[in-house]
CSV table of N, CA, C and O in Angstrom, one decimal:
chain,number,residue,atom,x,y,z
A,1,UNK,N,5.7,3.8,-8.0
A,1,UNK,CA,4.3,4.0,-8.0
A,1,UNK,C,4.1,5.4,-7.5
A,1,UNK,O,5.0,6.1,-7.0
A,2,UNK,N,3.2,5.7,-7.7
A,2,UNK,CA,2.6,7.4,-7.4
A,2,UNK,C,1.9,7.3,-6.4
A,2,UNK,O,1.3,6.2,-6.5
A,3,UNK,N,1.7,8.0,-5.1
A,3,UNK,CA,0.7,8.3,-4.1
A,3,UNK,C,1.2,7.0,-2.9
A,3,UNK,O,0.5,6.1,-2.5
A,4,UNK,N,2.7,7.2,-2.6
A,4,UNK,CA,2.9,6.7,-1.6
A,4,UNK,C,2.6,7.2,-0.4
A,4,UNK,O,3.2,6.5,0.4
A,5,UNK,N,2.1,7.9,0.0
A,5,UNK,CA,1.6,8.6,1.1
A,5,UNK,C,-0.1,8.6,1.4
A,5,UNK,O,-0.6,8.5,2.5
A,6,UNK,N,-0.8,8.7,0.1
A,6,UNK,CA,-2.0,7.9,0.5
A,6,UNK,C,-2.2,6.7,0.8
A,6,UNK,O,-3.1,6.4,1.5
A,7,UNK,N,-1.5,5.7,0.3
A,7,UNK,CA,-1.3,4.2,0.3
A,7,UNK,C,-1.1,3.8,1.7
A,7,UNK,O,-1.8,3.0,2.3
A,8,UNK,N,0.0,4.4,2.2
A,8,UNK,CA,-0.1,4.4,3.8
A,8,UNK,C,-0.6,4.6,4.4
A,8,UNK,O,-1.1,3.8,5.3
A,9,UNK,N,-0.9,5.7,4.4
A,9,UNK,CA,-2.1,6.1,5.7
A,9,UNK,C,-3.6,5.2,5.2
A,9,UNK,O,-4.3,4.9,6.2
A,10,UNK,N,-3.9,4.8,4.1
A,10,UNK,CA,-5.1,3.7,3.9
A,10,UNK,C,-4.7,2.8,4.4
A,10,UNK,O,-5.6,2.3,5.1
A,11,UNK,N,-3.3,2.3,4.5
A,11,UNK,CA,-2.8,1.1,5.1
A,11,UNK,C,-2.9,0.9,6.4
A,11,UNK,O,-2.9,-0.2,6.9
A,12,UNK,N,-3.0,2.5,7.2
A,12,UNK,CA,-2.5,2.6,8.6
A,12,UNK,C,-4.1,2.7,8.9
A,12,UNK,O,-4.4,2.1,9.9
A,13,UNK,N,-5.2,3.2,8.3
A,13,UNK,CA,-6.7,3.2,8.9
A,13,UNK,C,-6.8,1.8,8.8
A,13,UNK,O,-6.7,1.1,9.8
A,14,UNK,N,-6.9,1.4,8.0
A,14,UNK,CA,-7.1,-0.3,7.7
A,14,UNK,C,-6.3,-1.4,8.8
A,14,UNK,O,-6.6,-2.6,8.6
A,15,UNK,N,-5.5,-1.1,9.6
A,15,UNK,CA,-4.4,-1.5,10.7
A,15,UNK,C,-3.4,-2.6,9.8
A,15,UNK,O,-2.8,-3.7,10.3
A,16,UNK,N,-3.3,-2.1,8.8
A,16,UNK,CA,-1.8,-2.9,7.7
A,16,UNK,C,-0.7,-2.3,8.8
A,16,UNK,O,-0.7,-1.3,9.5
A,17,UNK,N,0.3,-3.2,8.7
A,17,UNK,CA,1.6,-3.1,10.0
A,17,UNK,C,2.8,-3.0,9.1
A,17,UNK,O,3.9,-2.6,9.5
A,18,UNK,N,2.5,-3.5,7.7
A,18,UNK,CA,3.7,-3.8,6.7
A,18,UNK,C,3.2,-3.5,5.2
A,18,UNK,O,2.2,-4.0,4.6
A,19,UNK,N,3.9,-2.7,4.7
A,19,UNK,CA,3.4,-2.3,2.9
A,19,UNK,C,4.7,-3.1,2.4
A,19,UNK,O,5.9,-3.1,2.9
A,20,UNK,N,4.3,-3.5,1.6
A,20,UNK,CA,5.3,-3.8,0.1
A,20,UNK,C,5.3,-2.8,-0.9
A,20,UNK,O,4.2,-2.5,-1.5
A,21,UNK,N,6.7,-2.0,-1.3
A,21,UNK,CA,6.8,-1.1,-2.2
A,21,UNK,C,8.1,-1.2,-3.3
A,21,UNK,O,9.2,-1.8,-3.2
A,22,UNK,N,7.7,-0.6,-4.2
A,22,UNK,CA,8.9,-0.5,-5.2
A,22,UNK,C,10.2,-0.2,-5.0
A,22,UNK,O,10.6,1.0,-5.1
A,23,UNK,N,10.8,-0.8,-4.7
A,23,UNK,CA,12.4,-0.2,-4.6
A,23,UNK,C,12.8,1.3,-5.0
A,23,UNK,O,13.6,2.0,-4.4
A,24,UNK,N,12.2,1.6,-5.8
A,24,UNK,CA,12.3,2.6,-6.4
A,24,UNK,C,12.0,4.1,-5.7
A,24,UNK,O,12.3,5.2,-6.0
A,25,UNK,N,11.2,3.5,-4.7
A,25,UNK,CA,10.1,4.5,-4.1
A,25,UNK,C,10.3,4.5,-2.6
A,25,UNK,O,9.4,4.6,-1.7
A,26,UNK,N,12.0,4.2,-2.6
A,26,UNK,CA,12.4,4.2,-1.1
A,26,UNK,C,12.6,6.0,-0.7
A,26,UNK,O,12.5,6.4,0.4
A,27,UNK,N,12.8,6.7,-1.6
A,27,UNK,CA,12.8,8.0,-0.9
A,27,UNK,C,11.7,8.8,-1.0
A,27,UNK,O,11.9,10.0,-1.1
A,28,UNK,N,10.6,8.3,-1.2
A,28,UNK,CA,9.1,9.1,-1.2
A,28,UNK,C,9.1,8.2,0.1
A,28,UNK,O,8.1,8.5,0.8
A,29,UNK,N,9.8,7.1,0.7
A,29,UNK,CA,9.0,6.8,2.1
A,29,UNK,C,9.8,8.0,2.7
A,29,UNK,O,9.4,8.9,3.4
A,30,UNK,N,11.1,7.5,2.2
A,30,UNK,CA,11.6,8.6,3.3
A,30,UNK,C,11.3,10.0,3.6
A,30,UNK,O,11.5,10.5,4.8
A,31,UNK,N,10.8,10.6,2.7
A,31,UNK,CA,10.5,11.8,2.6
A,31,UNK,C,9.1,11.9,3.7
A,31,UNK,O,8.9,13.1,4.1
A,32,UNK,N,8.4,11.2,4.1
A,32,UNK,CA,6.5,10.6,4.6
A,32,UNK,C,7.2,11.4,6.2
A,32,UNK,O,8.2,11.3,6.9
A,33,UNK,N,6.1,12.2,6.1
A,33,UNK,CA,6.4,12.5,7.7
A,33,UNK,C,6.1,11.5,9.0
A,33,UNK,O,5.1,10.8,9.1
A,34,UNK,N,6.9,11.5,9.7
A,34,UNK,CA,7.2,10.9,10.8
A,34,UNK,C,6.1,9.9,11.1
A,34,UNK,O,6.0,8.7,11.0
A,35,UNK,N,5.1,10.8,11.7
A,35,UNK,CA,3.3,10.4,12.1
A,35,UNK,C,3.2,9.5,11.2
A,35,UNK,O,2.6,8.5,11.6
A,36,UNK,N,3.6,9.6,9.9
A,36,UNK,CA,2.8,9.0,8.6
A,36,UNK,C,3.7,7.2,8.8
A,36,UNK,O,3.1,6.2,8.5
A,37,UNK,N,4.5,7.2,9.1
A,37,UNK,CA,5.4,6.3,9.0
A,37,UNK,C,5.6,5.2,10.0
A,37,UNK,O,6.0,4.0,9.8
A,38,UNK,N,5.3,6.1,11.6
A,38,UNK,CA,5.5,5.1,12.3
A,38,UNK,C,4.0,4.1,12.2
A,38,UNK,O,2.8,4.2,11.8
A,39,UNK,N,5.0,2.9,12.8
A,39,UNK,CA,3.9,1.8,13.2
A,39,UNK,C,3.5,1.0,12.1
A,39,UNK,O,2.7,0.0,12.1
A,40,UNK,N,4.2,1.5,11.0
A,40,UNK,CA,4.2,0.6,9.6
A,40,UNK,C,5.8,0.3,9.1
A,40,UNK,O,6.7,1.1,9.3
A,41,UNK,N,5.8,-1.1,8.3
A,41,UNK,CA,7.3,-1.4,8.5
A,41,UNK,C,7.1,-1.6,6.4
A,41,UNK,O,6.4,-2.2,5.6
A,42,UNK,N,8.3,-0.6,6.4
A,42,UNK,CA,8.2,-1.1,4.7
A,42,UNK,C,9.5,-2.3,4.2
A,42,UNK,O,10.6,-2.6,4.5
A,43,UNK,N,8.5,-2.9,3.1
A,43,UNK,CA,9.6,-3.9,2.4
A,43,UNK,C,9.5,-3.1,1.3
A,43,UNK,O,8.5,-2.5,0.8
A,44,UNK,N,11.0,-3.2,0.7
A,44,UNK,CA,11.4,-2.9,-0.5
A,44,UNK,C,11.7,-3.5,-1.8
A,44,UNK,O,12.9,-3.7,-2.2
A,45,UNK,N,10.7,-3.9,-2.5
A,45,UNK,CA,10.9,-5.2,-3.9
A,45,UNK,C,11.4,-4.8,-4.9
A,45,UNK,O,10.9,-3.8,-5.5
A,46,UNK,N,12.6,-5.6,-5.3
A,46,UNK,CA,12.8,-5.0,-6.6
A,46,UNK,C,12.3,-6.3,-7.6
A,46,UNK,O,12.7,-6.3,-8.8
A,47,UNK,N,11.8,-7.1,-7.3
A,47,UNK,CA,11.2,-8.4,-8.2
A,47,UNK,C,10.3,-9.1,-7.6
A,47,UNK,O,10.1,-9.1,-6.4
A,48,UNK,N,9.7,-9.8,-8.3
A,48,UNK,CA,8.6,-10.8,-8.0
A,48,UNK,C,9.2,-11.6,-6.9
A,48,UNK,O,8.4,-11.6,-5.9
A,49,UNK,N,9.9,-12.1,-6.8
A,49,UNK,CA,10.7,-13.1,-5.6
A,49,UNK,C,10.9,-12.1,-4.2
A,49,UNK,O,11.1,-12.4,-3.0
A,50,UNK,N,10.8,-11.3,-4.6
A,50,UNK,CA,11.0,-10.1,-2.9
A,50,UNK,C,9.6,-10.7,-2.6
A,50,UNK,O,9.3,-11.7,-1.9
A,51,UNK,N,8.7,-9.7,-3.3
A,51,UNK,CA,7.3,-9.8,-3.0
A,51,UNK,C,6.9,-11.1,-2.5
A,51,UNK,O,6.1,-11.1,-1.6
A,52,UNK,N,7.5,-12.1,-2.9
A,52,UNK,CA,7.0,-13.7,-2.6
A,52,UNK,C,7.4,-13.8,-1.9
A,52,UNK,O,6.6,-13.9,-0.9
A,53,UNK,N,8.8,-13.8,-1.5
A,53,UNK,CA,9.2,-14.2,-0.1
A,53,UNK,C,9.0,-13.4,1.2
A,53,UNK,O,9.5,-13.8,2.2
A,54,UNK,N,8.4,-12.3,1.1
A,54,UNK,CA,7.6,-11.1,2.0
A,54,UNK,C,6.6,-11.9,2.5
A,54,UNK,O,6.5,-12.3,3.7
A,55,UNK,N,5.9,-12.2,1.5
A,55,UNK,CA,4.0,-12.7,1.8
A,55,UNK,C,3.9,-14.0,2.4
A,55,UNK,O,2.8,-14.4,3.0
A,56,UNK,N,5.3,-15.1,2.1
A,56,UNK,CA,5.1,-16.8,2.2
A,56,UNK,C,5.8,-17.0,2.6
A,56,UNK,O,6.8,-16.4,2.4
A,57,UNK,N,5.7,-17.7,3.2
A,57,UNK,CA,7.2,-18.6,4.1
A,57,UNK,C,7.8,-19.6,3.0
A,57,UNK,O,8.8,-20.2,3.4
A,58,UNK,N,7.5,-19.9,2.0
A,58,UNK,CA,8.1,-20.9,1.2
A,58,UNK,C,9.0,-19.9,0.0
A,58,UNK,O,8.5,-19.6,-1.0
A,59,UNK,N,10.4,-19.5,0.4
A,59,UNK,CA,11.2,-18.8,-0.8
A,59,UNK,C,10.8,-19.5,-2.2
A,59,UNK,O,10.5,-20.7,-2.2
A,60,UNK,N,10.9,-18.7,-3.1
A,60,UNK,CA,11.4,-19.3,-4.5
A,60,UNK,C,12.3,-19.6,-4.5
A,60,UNK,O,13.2,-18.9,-4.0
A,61,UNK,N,12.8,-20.7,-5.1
A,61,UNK,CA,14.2,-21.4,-5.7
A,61,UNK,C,14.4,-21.1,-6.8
A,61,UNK,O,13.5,-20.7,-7.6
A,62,UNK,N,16.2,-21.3,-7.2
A,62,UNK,CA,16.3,-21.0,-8.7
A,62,UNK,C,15.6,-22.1,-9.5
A,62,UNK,O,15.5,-21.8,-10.7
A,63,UNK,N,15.3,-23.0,-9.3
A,63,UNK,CA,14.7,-23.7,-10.2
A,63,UNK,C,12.8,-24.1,-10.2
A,63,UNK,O,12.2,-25.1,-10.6
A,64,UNK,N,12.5,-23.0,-9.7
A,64,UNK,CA,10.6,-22.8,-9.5
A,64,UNK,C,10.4,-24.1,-8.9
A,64,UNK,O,9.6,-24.7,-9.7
A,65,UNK,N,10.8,-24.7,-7.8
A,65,UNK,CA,10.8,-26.4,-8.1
A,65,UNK,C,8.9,-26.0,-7.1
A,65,UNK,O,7.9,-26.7,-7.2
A,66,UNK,N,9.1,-25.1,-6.5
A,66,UNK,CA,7.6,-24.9,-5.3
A,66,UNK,C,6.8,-23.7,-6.5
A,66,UNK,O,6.2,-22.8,-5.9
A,67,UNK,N,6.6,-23.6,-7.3
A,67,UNK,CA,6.1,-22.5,-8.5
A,67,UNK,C,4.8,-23.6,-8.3
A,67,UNK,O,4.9,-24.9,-8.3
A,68,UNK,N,3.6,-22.7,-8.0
A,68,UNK,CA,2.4,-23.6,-8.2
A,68,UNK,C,1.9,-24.3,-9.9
A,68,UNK,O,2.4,-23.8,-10.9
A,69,UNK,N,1.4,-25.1,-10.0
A,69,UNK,CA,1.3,-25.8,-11.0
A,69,UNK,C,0.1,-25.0,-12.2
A,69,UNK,O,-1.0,-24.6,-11.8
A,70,UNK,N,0.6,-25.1,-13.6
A,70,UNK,CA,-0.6,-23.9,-14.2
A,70,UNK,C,-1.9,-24.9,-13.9
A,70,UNK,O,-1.9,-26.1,-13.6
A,71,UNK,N,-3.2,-23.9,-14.3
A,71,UNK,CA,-4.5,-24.4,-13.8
A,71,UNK,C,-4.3,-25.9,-15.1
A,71,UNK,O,-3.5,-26.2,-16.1
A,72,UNK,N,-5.4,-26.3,-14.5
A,72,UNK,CA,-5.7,-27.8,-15.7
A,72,UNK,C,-6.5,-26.7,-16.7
A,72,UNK,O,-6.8,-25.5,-16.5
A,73,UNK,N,-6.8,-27.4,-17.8
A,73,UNK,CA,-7.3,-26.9,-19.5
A,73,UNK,C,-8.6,-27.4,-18.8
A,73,UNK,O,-8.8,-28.1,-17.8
A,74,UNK,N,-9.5,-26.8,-19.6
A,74,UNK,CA,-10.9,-27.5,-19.2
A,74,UNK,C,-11.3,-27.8,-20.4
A,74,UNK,O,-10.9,-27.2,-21.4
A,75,UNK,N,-12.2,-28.7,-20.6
A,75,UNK,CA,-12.5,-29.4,-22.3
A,75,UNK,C,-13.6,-27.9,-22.9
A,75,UNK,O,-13.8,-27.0,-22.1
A,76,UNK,N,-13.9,-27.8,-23.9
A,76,UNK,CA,-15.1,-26.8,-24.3
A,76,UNK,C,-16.2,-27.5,-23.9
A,76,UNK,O,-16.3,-28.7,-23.7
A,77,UNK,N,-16.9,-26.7,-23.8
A,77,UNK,CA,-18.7,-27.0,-23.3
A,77,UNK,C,-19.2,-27.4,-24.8
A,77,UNK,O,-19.1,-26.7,-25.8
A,78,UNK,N,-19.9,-28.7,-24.6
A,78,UNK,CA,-20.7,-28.7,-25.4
A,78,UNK,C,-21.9,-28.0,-25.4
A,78,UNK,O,-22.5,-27.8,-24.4
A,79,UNK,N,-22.4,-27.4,-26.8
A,79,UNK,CA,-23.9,-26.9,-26.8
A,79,UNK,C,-24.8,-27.7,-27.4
A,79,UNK,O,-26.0,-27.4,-27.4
């Protein structure tokens, strides 16, 4: 992602304690001056399953057995 350095410091006025970032974009943190960095803890995702298991206490399994269920169909509206 682009503009890892604004994202933090929004995070850091807003009192965010933890960002989720791309794996990818571990050395634009590192690069973030000091000031900019402390007091915020980064996770590093390289898949949807990081991200999930950052935000919830319930891991993904390999078999989605806890994957929420798709929404129900709803009938069409009659007019």
């Amino acid at each position: 992602i682009g503009g890892v350095k604004e994202k933090v410091i929004a995070a850091k006025r807003s009192k965010v304690t933890r960002v989720l970032l791309p794996f990818d974009n571990q050395r634009d943190w590192a690069e973030l001056d000091d000031g900019i960095r402390q007091g915020v803890t980064p996770v590093f995702c390289k898949q949807f399953s990081d991200v999930w298991n950052a935000v919830t206490s319930a891991p993904i399994t390999a078999d989605h057995s806890n994957a929420a269920s798709p929404p129900k169909q709803r009938s069409p509206r009659s007019k």
